[in-house]
Amino acid sequence: MYNKVVLMGRICNELELKTTPNGVSVLSFRIAVERSFAAKGEERKTDFFNVVSWRSTAEFINRFFSKGRMIIIDGQLQNREYVDRNNVNRTMAEIVVDSASFTGEPKAGINTAGSYQSQGSYQAPPPPPPHPGQSTNNIPPALSQGEPQDFVDLSDSDDDYPF
Protein backbone atom coordinates (compact mmCIF):
# COMPACT_ATOMS: atom_id res chain seq x y z
CA MET A 1 0.00 0.00 0.00
CA TYR A 2 1.10 3.58 -0.61
CA ASN A 3 0.02 6.57 1.46
CA LYS A 4 1.82 9.81 0.62
CA VAL A 5 0.60 13.41 0.84
CA VAL A 6 2.54 16.47 -0.27
CA LEU A 7 0.88 19.85 0.14
CA MET A 8 1.89 23.48 -0.05
CA GLY A 9 -0.38 25.95 1.66
CA ARG A 10 -0.75 28.70 4.24
CA ILE A 11 -0.92 28.04 7.97
CA CYS A 12 -4.42 29.04 9.14
CA ASN A 13 -4.01 29.38 12.89
CA GLU A 14 -1.54 30.52 15.54
CA LEU A 15 0.84 27.68 16.33
CA GLU A 16 0.90 26.27 19.84
CA LEU A 17 3.46 23.60 20.61
CA LYS A 18 2.16 21.16 23.21
CA THR A 19 3.80 18.32 25.10
CA THR A 20 2.25 14.95 25.90
CA PRO A 21 2.44 13.58 29.47
CA ASN A 22 5.40 11.49 28.26
CA GLY A 23 7.27 14.64 27.15
CA VAL A 24 6.72 14.26 23.39
CA SER A 25 6.25 17.50 21.43
CA VAL A 26 3.12 17.72 19.27
CA LEU A 27 1.80 20.51 17.04
CA SER A 28 -1.66 20.54 15.42
CA PHE A 29 -2.69 23.15 12.87
CA ARG A 30 -4.62 23.66 9.64
CA ILE A 31 -3.36 24.69 6.23
CA ALA A 32 -5.27 26.32 3.40
CA VAL A 33 -4.46 25.03 -0.08
CA GLU A 34 -5.82 26.87 -3.09
CA ARG A 35 -7.00 24.61 -5.89
CA SER A 36 -5.09 24.81 -9.16
CA PHE A 37 -8.24 25.23 -11.23
CA ALA A 38 -11.43 27.27 -11.18
CA ALA A 39 -14.72 26.98 -13.02
CA LYS A 40 -15.13 29.56 -15.75
CA GLY A 41 -16.22 32.86 -14.27
CA GLU A 42 -15.55 31.76 -10.68
CA GLU A 43 -12.69 32.29 -8.25
CA ARG A 44 -10.47 29.41 -7.19
CA LYS A 45 -11.69 27.46 -4.19
CA THR A 46 -9.59 26.71 -1.16
CA ASP A 47 -9.40 23.43 0.73
CA PHE A 48 -8.48 23.25 4.42
CA PHE A 49 -6.53 20.33 5.85
CA ASN A 50 -5.87 19.24 9.44
CA VAL A 51 -2.20 18.62 10.11
CA VAL A 52 -0.35 17.12 13.07
CA SER A 53 3.41 16.92 13.55
CA TRP A 54 5.43 15.24 16.28
CA ARG A 55 8.78 15.55 18.05
CA SER A 56 11.55 17.49 16.28
CA THR A 57 9.37 18.18 13.23
CA ALA A 58 6.79 19.86 15.47
CA GLU A 59 9.53 21.90 17.15
CA PHE A 60 10.97 22.91 13.76
CA ILE A 61 7.60 24.10 12.43
CA ASN A 62 6.81 25.95 15.65
CA ARG A 63 10.18 27.72 15.58
CA PHE A 64 10.34 28.81 11.94
CA PHE A 65 6.71 29.19 10.83
CA SER A 66 3.69 31.20 11.93
CA LYS A 67 0.10 31.94 10.97
CA GLY A 68 -0.17 33.05 7.34
CA ARG A 69 3.20 31.64 6.25
CA MET A 70 3.49 29.21 3.35
CA ILE A 71 4.74 25.72 4.19
CA ILE A 72 5.35 22.49 2.29
CA ILE A 73 4.46 19.37 4.21
CA ASP A 74 5.16 15.78 3.31
CA GLY A 75 3.35 13.06 5.22
CA GLN A 76 0.63 10.45 5.40
CA LEU A 77 -3.15 10.73 5.51
CA GLN A 78 -4.67 9.08 8.57
CA ASN A 79 -8.09 8.88 10.20
CA ARG A 80 -8.37 9.55 13.92
CA GLU A 81 -11.42 8.66 15.98
CA TYR A 82 -12.42 10.69 19.02
CA VAL A 83 -15.44 11.48 21.19
CA ASP A 84 -16.64 15.10 20.96
CA ARG A 85 -18.02 17.30 23.75
CA ASN A 86 -21.52 15.94 23.19
CA ASN A 87 -20.26 12.37 23.68
CA VAL A 88 -20.64 11.57 19.96
CA ASN A 89 -18.07 9.38 18.19
CA ARG A 90 -16.36 11.30 15.38
CA THR A 91 -13.74 10.51 12.76
CA MET A 92 -11.33 13.14 11.48
CA ALA A 93 -8.88 12.86 8.58
CA GLU A 94 -5.51 14.49 9.23
CA ILE A 95 -2.09 14.59 7.66
CA VAL A 96 0.69 13.28 9.89
CA VAL A 97 3.81 15.20 8.88
CA ASP A 98 7.01 13.32 8.05
CA SER A 99 8.86 16.47 6.96
CA ALA A 100 8.24 20.19 6.49
CA SER A 101 10.02 22.63 4.19
CA PHE A 102 10.26 26.31 3.43
CA THR A 103 8.70 27.52 0.18
CA GLY A 104 11.08 30.37 -0.57
CA GLU A 105 8.40 32.86 0.38
CA PRO A 106 9.86 36.02 1.89
CA LYS A 107 9.34 36.54 5.59
CA ALA A 108 8.56 40.16 6.36
CA GLY A 109 10.43 42.00 9.06
CA ILE A 110 13.85 40.40 8.80
CA ASN A 111 16.42 42.81 7.41
CA THR A 112 19.87 41.25 7.51
CA ALA A 113 22.33 40.56 4.71
CA GLY A 114 21.43 37.34 2.94
CA SER A 115 17.95 37.25 4.46
CA TYR A 116 14.57 38.09 3.11
CA GLN A 117 13.68 41.75 3.02
CA SER A 118 10.31 43.14 4.07
CA GLN A 119 9.74 44.42 0.53
CA GLY A 120 9.39 40.80 -0.60
CA SER A 121 12.65 40.39 -2.52
CA TYR A 122 15.68 38.31 -1.66
CA GLN A 123 19.03 40.00 -1.42
CA ALA A 124 21.95 37.62 -1.59
CA PRO A 125 24.96 38.27 0.62
CA PRO A 126 28.07 39.65 -1.12
CA PRO A 127 30.53 37.01 -2.37
CA PRO A 128 33.33 36.15 0.04
CA PRO A 129 36.64 37.91 -0.56
CA PRO A 130 39.37 35.83 -2.21
CA HIS A 131 41.93 34.16 0.02
CA PRO A 132 45.13 36.14 0.49
CA GLY A 133 47.33 35.72 -2.57
CA GLN A 134 44.51 34.20 -4.65
CA SER A 135 43.57 35.92 -7.88
CA THR A 136 39.92 36.13 -8.87
CA ASN A 137 40.98 35.25 -12.44
CA ASN A 138 41.77 31.65 -11.38
CA ILE A 139 38.11 30.76 -10.81
CA PRO A 140 37.12 28.00 -13.28
CA PRO A 141 34.10 28.67 -15.52
CA ALA A 142 30.80 26.94 -14.88
CA LEU A 143 30.25 23.63 -16.68
CA SER A 144 27.63 25.25 -18.88
CA GLN A 145 30.39 27.50 -20.25
CA GLY A 146 32.66 24.60 -21.16
CA GLU A 147 33.60 23.39 -24.61
CA PRO A 148 32.49 19.97 -25.98
CA GLN A 149 36.05 18.60 -25.65
CA ASP A 150 35.88 19.37 -21.90
CA PHE A 151 33.27 16.63 -21.36
CA VAL A 152 33.67 12.85 -21.34
CA ASP A 153 31.44 10.67 -23.53
CA LEU A 154 29.98 7.93 -21.30
CA SER A 155 27.95 6.22 -24.04
CA ASP A 156 30.74 3.70 -24.76
CA SER A 157 30.77 2.52 -21.14
CA ASP A 158 29.86 -1.12 -20.35
CA ASP A 159 27.73 0.06 -17.41
CA ASP A 160 24.11 1.06 -17.82
CA TYR A 161 24.53 4.00 -15.46
CA PRO A 162 27.30 6.60 -15.38
CA PHE A 163 27.46 6.58 -11.58
mmCIF file of the C-alpha atoms, coordinates in Angstrom:
data_MODEL
# 
_entry.id   MODEL 
# 
loop_
_atom_site.group_PDB 
_atom_site.id 
_atom_site.type_symbol 
_atom_site.label_atom_id 
_atom_site.label_alt_id 
_atom_site.label_comp_id 
_atom_site.label_asym_id 
_atom_site.label_entity_id 
_atom_site.label_seq_id 
_atom_site.pdbx_PDB_ins_code 
_atom_site.Cartn_x 
_atom_site.Cartn_y 
_atom_site.Cartn_z 
_atom_site.occupancy 
_atom_site.B_iso_or_equiv 
_atom_site.pdbx_formal_charge 
_atom_site.auth_seq_id 
_atom_site.auth_comp_id 
_atom_site.auth_asym_id 
_atom_site.auth_atom_id 
_atom_site.pdbx_PDB_model_num 
ATOM 1   C CA . MET A 1 1   ? 0.000   0.000  0.000   1.00 0.00 ? 1   MET A CA 1 
ATOM 2   C CA . TYR A 1 2   ? 1.100   3.581  -0.613  1.00 0.00 ? 2   TYR A CA 1 
ATOM 3   C CA . ASN A 1 3   ? 0.022   6.572  1.463   1.00 0.00 ? 3   ASN A CA 1 
ATOM 4   C CA . LYS A 1 4   ? 1.824   9.813  0.623   1.00 0.00 ? 4   LYS A CA 1 
ATOM 5   C CA . VAL A 1 5   ? 0.598   13.407 0.835   1.00 0.00 ? 5   VAL A CA 1 
ATOM 6   C CA . VAL A 1 6   ? 2.544   16.467 -0.274  1.00 0.00 ? 6   VAL A CA 1 
ATOM 7   C CA . LEU A 1 7   ? 0.875   19.849 0.135   1.00 0.00 ? 7   LEU A CA 1 
ATOM 8   C CA . MET A 1 8   ? 1.891   23.476 -0.053  1.00 0.00 ? 8   MET A CA 1 
ATOM 9   C CA . GLY A 1 9   ? -0.375  25.950 1.662   1.00 0.00 ? 9   GLY A CA 1 
ATOM 10  C CA . ARG A 1 10  ? -0.747  28.699 4.238   1.00 0.00 ? 10  ARG A CA 1 
ATOM 11  C CA . ILE A 1 11  ? -0.921  28.040 7.965   1.00 0.00 ? 11  ILE A CA 1 
ATOM 12  C CA . CYS A 1 12  ? -4.417  29.044 9.140   1.00 0.00 ? 12  CYS A CA 1 
ATOM 13  C CA . ASN A 1 13  ? -4.012  29.379 12.894  1.00 0.00 ? 13  ASN A CA 1 
ATOM 14  C CA . GLU A 1 14  ? -1.544  30.521 15.537  1.00 0.00 ? 14  GLU A CA 1 
ATOM 15  C CA . LEU A 1 15  ? 0.836   27.679 16.330  1.00 0.00 ? 15  LEU A CA 1 
ATOM 16  C CA . GLU A 1 16  ? 0.903   26.272 19.843  1.00 0.00 ? 16  GLU A CA 1 
ATOM 17  C CA . LEU A 1 17  ? 3.463   23.601 20.607  1.00 0.00 ? 17  LEU A CA 1 
ATOM 18  C CA . LYS A 1 18  ? 2.163   21.157 23.210  1.00 0.00 ? 18  LYS A CA 1 
ATOM 19  C CA . THR A 1 19  ? 3.801   18.322 25.102  1.00 0.00 ? 19  THR A CA 1 
ATOM 20  C CA . THR A 1 20  ? 2.251   14.950 25.898  1.00 0.00 ? 20  THR A CA 1 
ATOM 21  C CA . PRO A 1 21  ? 2.444   13.582 29.475  1.00 0.00 ? 21  PRO A CA 1 
ATOM 22  C CA . ASN A 1 22  ? 5.402   11.491 28.259  1.00 0.00 ? 22  ASN A CA 1 
ATOM 23  C CA . GLY A 1 23  ? 7.271   14.642 27.149  1.00 0.00 ? 23  GLY A CA 1 
ATOM 24  C CA . VAL A 1 24  ? 6.720   14.263 23.394  1.00 0.00 ? 24  VAL A CA 1 
ATOM 25  C CA . SER A 1 25  ? 6.253   17.503 21.427  1.00 0.00 ? 25  SER A CA 1 
ATOM 26  C CA . VAL A 1 26  ? 3.116   17.724 19.265  1.00 0.00 ? 26  VAL A CA 1 
ATOM 27  C CA . LEU A 1 27  ? 1.799   20.507 17.037  1.00 0.00 ? 27  LEU A CA 1 
ATOM 28  C CA . SER A 1 28  ? -1.658  20.543 15.424  1.00 0.00 ? 28  SER A CA 1 
ATOM 29  C CA . PHE A 1 29  ? -2.693  23.151 12.869  1.00 0.00 ? 29  PHE A CA 1 
ATOM 30  C CA . ARG A 1 30  ? -4.615  23.661 9.644   1.00 0.00 ? 30  ARG A CA 1 
ATOM 31  C CA . ILE A 1 31  ? -3.361  24.693 6.233   1.00 0.00 ? 31  ILE A CA 1 
ATOM 32  C CA . ALA A 1 32  ? -5.275  26.315 3.404   1.00 0.00 ? 32  ALA A CA 1 
ATOM 33  C CA . VAL A 1 33  ? -4.460  25.033 -0.077  1.00 0.00 ? 33  VAL A CA 1 
ATOM 34  C CA . GLU A 1 34  ? -5.820  26.873 -3.094  1.00 0.00 ? 34  GLU A CA 1 
ATOM 35  C CA . ARG A 1 35  ? -7.001  24.609 -5.894  1.00 0.00 ? 35  ARG A CA 1 
ATOM 36  C CA . SER A 1 36  ? -5.089  24.812 -9.159  1.00 0.00 ? 36  SER A CA 1 
ATOM 37  C CA . PHE A 1 37  ? -8.236  25.234 -11.228 1.00 0.00 ? 37  PHE A CA 1 
ATOM 38  C CA . ALA A 1 38  ? -11.428 27.267 -11.184 1.00 0.00 ? 38  ALA A CA 1 
ATOM 39  C CA . ALA A 1 39  ? -14.718 26.980 -13.020 1.00 0.00 ? 39  ALA A CA 1 
ATOM 40  C CA . LYS A 1 40  ? -15.128 29.556 -15.747 1.00 0.00 ? 40  LYS A CA 1 
ATOM 41  C CA . GLY A 1 41  ? -16.221 32.861 -14.265 1.00 0.00 ? 41  GLY A CA 1 
ATOM 42  C CA . GLU A 1 42  ? -15.551 31.763 -10.675 1.00 0.00 ? 42  GLU A CA 1 
ATOM 43  C CA . GLU A 1 43  ? -12.693 32.287 -8.250  1.00 0.00 ? 43  GLU A CA 1 
ATOM 44  C CA . ARG A 1 44  ? -10.468 29.407 -7.190  1.00 0.00 ? 44  ARG A CA 1 
ATOM 45  C CA . LYS A 1 45  ? -11.690 27.464 -4.193  1.00 0.00 ? 45  LYS A CA 1 
ATOM 46  C CA . THR A 1 46  ? -9.586  26.714 -1.162  1.00 0.00 ? 46  THR A CA 1 
ATOM 47  C CA . ASP A 1 47  ? -9.400  23.428 0.727   1.00 0.00 ? 47  ASP A CA 1 
ATOM 48  C CA . PHE A 1 48  ? -8.482  23.249 4.420   1.00 0.00 ? 48  PHE A CA 1 
ATOM 49  C CA . PHE A 1 49  ? -6.534  20.325 5.850   1.00 0.00 ? 49  PHE A CA 1 
ATOM 50  C CA . ASN A 1 50  ? -5.873  19.239 9.437   1.00 0.00 ? 50  ASN A CA 1 
ATOM 51  C CA . VAL A 1 51  ? -2.198  18.621 10.106  1.00 0.00 ? 51  VAL A CA 1 
ATOM 52  C CA . VAL A 1 52  ? -0.348  17.123 13.073  1.00 0.00 ? 52  VAL A CA 1 
ATOM 53  C CA . SER A 1 53  ? 3.406   16.917 13.554  1.00 0.00 ? 53  SER A CA 1 
ATOM 54  C CA . TRP A 1 54  ? 5.428   15.240 16.284  1.00 0.00 ? 54  TRP A CA 1 
ATOM 55  C CA . ARG A 1 55  ? 8.780   15.547 18.050  1.00 0.00 ? 55  ARG A CA 1 
ATOM 56  C CA . SER A 1 56  ? 11.550  17.487 16.279  1.00 0.00 ? 56  SER A CA 1 
ATOM 57  C CA . THR A 1 57  ? 9.374   18.177 13.225  1.00 0.00 ? 57  THR A CA 1 
ATOM 58  C CA . ALA A 1 58  ? 6.792   19.857 15.475  1.00 0.00 ? 58  ALA A CA 1 
ATOM 59  C CA . GLU A 1 59  ? 9.530   21.897 17.152  1.00 0.00 ? 59  GLU A CA 1 
ATOM 60  C CA . PHE A 1 60  ? 10.969  22.912 13.755  1.00 0.00 ? 60  PHE A CA 1 
ATOM 61  C CA . ILE A 1 61  ? 7.595   24.097 12.435  1.00 0.00 ? 61  ILE A CA 1 
ATOM 62  C CA . ASN A 1 62  ? 6.806   25.955 15.651  1.00 0.00 ? 62  ASN A CA 1 
ATOM 63  C CA . ARG A 1 63  ? 10.178  27.720 15.584  1.00 0.00 ? 63  ARG A CA 1 
ATOM 64  C CA . PHE A 1 64  ? 10.335  28.807 11.944  1.00 0.00 ? 64  PHE A CA 1 
ATOM 65  C CA . PHE A 1 65  ? 6.706   29.192 10.829  1.00 0.00 ? 65  PHE A CA 1 
ATOM 66  C CA . SER A 1 66  ? 3.693   31.204 11.930  1.00 0.00 ? 66  SER A CA 1 
ATOM 67  C CA . LYS A 1 67  ? 0.098   31.936 10.969  1.00 0.00 ? 67  LYS A CA 1 
ATOM 68  C CA . GLY A 1 68  ? -0.171  33.050 7.339   1.00 0.00 ? 68  GLY A CA 1 
ATOM 69  C CA . ARG A 1 69  ? 3.199   31.635 6.251   1.00 0.00 ? 69  ARG A CA 1 
ATOM 70  C CA . MET A 1 70  ? 3.489   29.211 3.355   1.00 0.00 ? 70  MET A CA 1 
ATOM 71  C CA . ILE A 1 71  ? 4.737   25.719 4.191   1.00 0.00 ? 71  ILE A CA 1 
ATOM 72  C CA . ILE A 1 72  ? 5.348   22.492 2.294   1.00 0.00 ? 72  ILE A CA 1 
ATOM 73  C CA . ILE A 1 73  ? 4.462   19.367 4.205   1.00 0.00 ? 73  ILE A CA 1 
ATOM 74  C CA . ASP A 1 74  ? 5.161   15.777 3.311   1.00 0.00 ? 74  ASP A CA 1 
ATOM 75  C CA . GLY A 1 75  ? 3.352   13.063 5.219   1.00 0.00 ? 75  GLY A CA 1 
ATOM 76  C CA . GLN A 1 76  ? 0.630   10.454 5.404   1.00 0.00 ? 76  GLN A CA 1 
ATOM 77  C CA . LEU A 1 77  ? -3.150  10.732 5.508   1.00 0.00 ? 77  LEU A CA 1 
ATOM 78  C CA . GLN A 1 78  ? -4.667  9.076  8.573   1.00 0.00 ? 78  GLN A CA 1 
ATOM 79  C CA . ASN A 1 79  ? -8.090  8.883  10.202  1.00 0.00 ? 79  ASN A CA 1 
ATOM 80  C CA . ARG A 1 80  ? -8.370  9.546  13.920  1.00 0.00 ? 80  ARG A CA 1 
ATOM 81  C CA . GLU A 1 81  ? -11.416 8.658  15.984  1.00 0.00 ? 81  GLU A CA 1 
ATOM 82  C CA . TYR A 1 82  ? -12.423 10.689 19.016  1.00 0.00 ? 82  TYR A CA 1 
ATOM 83  C CA . VAL A 1 83  ? -15.437 11.481 21.187  1.00 0.00 ? 83  VAL A CA 1 
ATOM 84  C CA . ASP A 1 84  ? -16.638 15.101 20.963  1.00 0.00 ? 84  ASP A CA 1 
ATOM 85  C CA . ARG A 1 85  ? -18.018 17.299 23.753  1.00 0.00 ? 85  ARG A CA 1 
ATOM 86  C CA . ASN A 1 86  ? -21.524 15.943 23.185  1.00 0.00 ? 86  ASN A CA 1 
ATOM 87  C CA . ASN A 1 87  ? -20.263 12.368 23.679  1.00 0.00 ? 87  ASN A CA 1 
ATOM 88  C CA . VAL A 1 88  ? -20.640 11.575 19.961  1.00 0.00 ? 88  VAL A CA 1 
ATOM 89  C CA . ASN A 1 89  ? -18.070 9.375  18.186  1.00 0.00 ? 89  ASN A CA 1 
ATOM 90  C CA . ARG A 1 90  ? -16.356 11.298 15.381  1.00 0.00 ? 90  ARG A CA 1 
ATOM 91  C CA . THR A 1 91  ? -13.745 10.512 12.755  1.00 0.00 ? 91  THR A CA 1 
ATOM 92  C CA . MET A 1 92  ? -11.326 13.141 11.483  1.00 0.00 ? 92  MET A CA 1 
ATOM 93  C CA . ALA A 1 93  ? -8.880  12.860 8.583   1.00 0.00 ? 93  ALA A CA 1 
ATOM 94  C CA . GLU A 1 94  ? -5.513  14.487 9.228   1.00 0.00 ? 94  GLU A CA 1 
ATOM 95  C CA . ILE A 1 95  ? -2.093  14.585 7.663   1.00 0.00 ? 95  ILE A CA 1 
ATOM 96  C CA . VAL A 1 96  ? 0.687   13.282 9.895   1.00 0.00 ? 96  VAL A CA 1 
ATOM 97  C CA . VAL A 1 97  ? 3.811   15.197 8.876   1.00 0.00 ? 97  VAL A CA 1 
ATOM 98  C CA . ASP A 1 98  ? 7.010   13.321 8.050   1.00 0.00 ? 98  ASP A CA 1 
ATOM 99  C CA . SER A 1 99  ? 8.864   16.474 6.963   1.00 0.00 ? 99  SER A CA 1 
ATOM 100 C CA . ALA A 1 100 ? 8.241   20.186 6.486   1.00 0.00 ? 100 ALA A CA 1 
ATOM 101 C CA . SER A 1 101 ? 10.021  22.625 4.190   1.00 0.00 ? 101 SER A CA 1 
ATOM 102 C CA . PHE A 1 102 ? 10.259  26.311 3.434   1.00 0.00 ? 102 PHE A CA 1 
ATOM 103 C CA . THR A 1 103 ? 8.702   27.518 0.180   1.00 0.00 ? 103 THR A CA 1 
ATOM 104 C CA . GLY A 1 104 ? 11.081  30.368 -0.569  1.00 0.00 ? 104 GLY A CA 1 
ATOM 105 C CA . GLU A 1 105 ? 8.398   32.862 0.380   1.00 0.00 ? 105 GLU A CA 1 
ATOM 106 C CA . PRO A 1 106 ? 9.859   36.016 1.886   1.00 0.00 ? 106 PRO A CA 1 
ATOM 107 C CA . LYS A 1 107 ? 9.339   36.539 5.594   1.00 0.00 ? 107 LYS A CA 1 
ATOM 108 C CA . ALA A 1 108 ? 8.556   40.159 6.358   1.00 0.00 ? 108 ALA A CA 1 
ATOM 109 C CA . GLY A 1 109 ? 10.426  41.996 9.058   1.00 0.00 ? 109 GLY A CA 1 
ATOM 110 C CA . ILE A 1 110 ? 13.848  40.396 8.797   1.00 0.00 ? 110 ILE A CA 1 
ATOM 111 C CA . ASN A 1 111 ? 16.419  42.809 7.410   1.00 0.00 ? 111 ASN A CA 1 
ATOM 112 C CA . THR A 1 112 ? 19.869  41.248 7.515   1.00 0.00 ? 112 THR A CA 1 
ATOM 113 C CA . ALA A 1 113 ? 22.329  40.563 4.714   1.00 0.00 ? 113 ALA A CA 1 
ATOM 114 C CA . GLY A 1 114 ? 21.428  37.343 2.936   1.00 0.00 ? 114 GLY A CA 1 
ATOM 115 C CA . SER A 1 115 ? 17.954  37.247 4.462   1.00 0.00 ? 115 SER A CA 1 
ATOM 116 C CA . TYR A 1 116 ? 14.566  38.089 3.111   1.00 0.00 ? 116 TYR A CA 1 
ATOM 117 C CA . GLN A 1 117 ? 13.682  41.749 3.017   1.00 0.00 ? 117 GLN A CA 1 
ATOM 118 C CA . SER A 1 118 ? 10.311  43.138 4.074   1.00 0.00 ? 118 SER A CA 1 
ATOM 119 C CA . GLN A 1 119 ? 9.742   44.419 0.526   1.00 0.00 ? 119 GLN A CA 1 
ATOM 120 C CA . GLY A 1 120 ? 9.386   40.801 -0.603  1.00 0.00 ? 120 GLY A CA 1 
ATOM 121 C CA . SER A 1 121 ? 12.651  40.393 -2.521  1.00 0.00 ? 121 SER A CA 1 
ATOM 122 C CA . TYR A 1 122 ? 15.679  38.315 -1.663  1.00 0.00 ? 122 TYR A CA 1 
ATOM 123 C CA . GLN A 1 123 ? 19.032  39.995 -1.418  1.00 0.00 ? 123 GLN A CA 1 
ATOM 124 C CA . ALA A 1 124 ? 21.946  37.616 -1.588  1.00 0.00 ? 124 ALA A CA 1 
ATOM 125 C CA . PRO A 1 125 ? 24.960  38.266 0.615   1.00 0.00 ? 125 PRO A CA 1 
ATOM 126 C CA . PRO A 1 126 ? 28.068  39.646 -1.116  1.00 0.00 ? 126 PRO A CA 1 
ATOM 127 C CA . PRO A 1 127 ? 30.525  37.006 -2.371  1.00 0.00 ? 127 PRO A CA 1 
ATOM 128 C CA . PRO A 1 128 ? 33.325  36.146 0.038   1.00 0.00 ? 128 PRO A CA 1 
ATOM 129 C CA . PRO A 1 129 ? 36.636  37.906 -0.563  1.00 0.00 ? 129 PRO A CA 1 
ATOM 130 C CA . PRO A 1 130 ? 39.371  35.826 -2.209  1.00 0.00 ? 130 PRO A CA 1 
ATOM 131 C CA . HIS A 1 131 ? 41.929  34.162 0.022   1.00 0.00 ? 131 HIS A CA 1 
ATOM 132 C CA . PRO A 1 132 ? 45.132  36.142 0.486   1.00 0.00 ? 132 PRO A CA 1 
ATOM 133 C CA . GLY A 1 133 ? 47.333  35.724 -2.569  1.00 0.00 ? 133 GLY A CA 1 
ATOM 134 C CA . GLN A 1 134 ? 44.505  34.202 -4.648  1.00 0.00 ? 134 GLN A CA 1 
ATOM 135 C CA . SER A 1 135 ? 43.566  35.919 -7.884  1.00 0.00 ? 135 SER A CA 1 
ATOM 136 C CA . THR A 1 136 ? 39.920  36.130 -8.871  1.00 0.00 ? 136 THR A CA 1 
ATOM 137 C CA . ASN A 1 137 ? 40.984  35.250 -12.444 1.00 0.00 ? 137 ASN A CA 1 
ATOM 138 C CA . ASN A 1 138 ? 41.769  31.654 -11.378 1.00 0.00 ? 138 ASN A CA 1 
ATOM 139 C CA . ILE A 1 139 ? 38.110  30.758 -10.813 1.00 0.00 ? 139 ILE A CA 1 
ATOM 140 C CA . PRO A 1 140 ? 37.120  28.003 -13.279 1.00 0.00 ? 140 PRO A CA 1 
ATOM 141 C CA . PRO A 1 141 ? 34.098  28.671 -15.518 1.00 0.00 ? 141 PRO A CA 1 
ATOM 142 C CA . ALA A 1 142 ? 30.800  26.938 -14.880 1.00 0.00 ? 142 ALA A CA 1 
ATOM 143 C CA . LEU A 1 143 ? 30.246  23.632 -16.685 1.00 0.00 ? 143 LEU A CA 1 
ATOM 144 C CA . SER A 1 144 ? 27.631  25.254 -18.881 1.00 0.00 ? 144 SER A CA 1 
ATOM 145 C CA . GLN A 1 145 ? 30.389  27.503 -20.250 1.00 0.00 ? 145 GLN A CA 1 
ATOM 146 C CA . GLY A 1 146 ? 32.663  24.596 -21.158 1.00 0.00 ? 146 GLY A CA 1 
ATOM 147 C CA . GLU A 1 147 ? 33.596  23.387 -24.612 1.00 0.00 ? 147 GLU A CA 1 
ATOM 148 C CA . PRO A 1 148 ? 32.494  19.969 -25.979 1.00 0.00 ? 148 PRO A CA 1 
ATOM 149 C CA . GLN A 1 149 ? 36.049  18.599 -25.654 1.00 0.00 ? 149 GLN A CA 1 
ATOM 150 C CA . ASP A 1 150 ? 35.879  19.366 -21.899 1.00 0.00 ? 150 ASP A CA 1 
ATOM 151 C CA . PHE A 1 151 ? 33.270  16.633 -21.364 1.00 0.00 ? 151 PHE A CA 1 
ATOM 152 C CA . VAL A 1 152 ? 33.670  12.846 -21.343 1.00 0.00 ? 152 VAL A CA 1 
ATOM 153 C CA . ASP A 1 153 ? 31.436  10.666 -23.535 1.00 0.00 ? 153 ASP A CA 1 
ATOM 154 C CA . LEU A 1 154 ? 29.978  7.926  -21.301 1.00 0.00 ? 154 LEU A CA 1 
ATOM 155 C CA . SER A 1 155 ? 27.945  6.218  -24.040 1.00 0.00 ? 155 SER A CA 1 
ATOM 156 C CA . ASP A 1 156 ? 30.736  3.703  -24.757 1.00 0.00 ? 156 ASP A CA 1 
ATOM 157 C CA . SER A 1 157 ? 30.772  2.516  -21.144 1.00 0.00 ? 157 SER A CA 1 
ATOM 158 C CA . ASP A 1 158 ? 29.855  -1.117 -20.349 1.00 0.00 ? 158 ASP A CA 1 
ATOM 159 C CA . ASP A 1 159 ? 27.726  0.057  -17.408 1.00 0.00 ? 159 ASP A CA 1 
ATOM 160 C CA . ASP A 1 160 ? 24.114  1.055  -17.817 1.00 0.00 ? 160 ASP A CA 1 
ATOM 161 C CA . TYR A 1 161 ? 24.527  4.004  -15.464 1.00 0.00 ? 161 TYR A CA 1 
ATOM 162 C CA . PRO A 1 162 ? 27.303  6.602  -15.383 1.00 0.00 ? 162 PRO A CA 1 
ATOM 163 C CA . PHE A 1 163 ? 27.464  6.583  -11.576 1.00 0.00 ? 163 PHE A CA 1 
# 
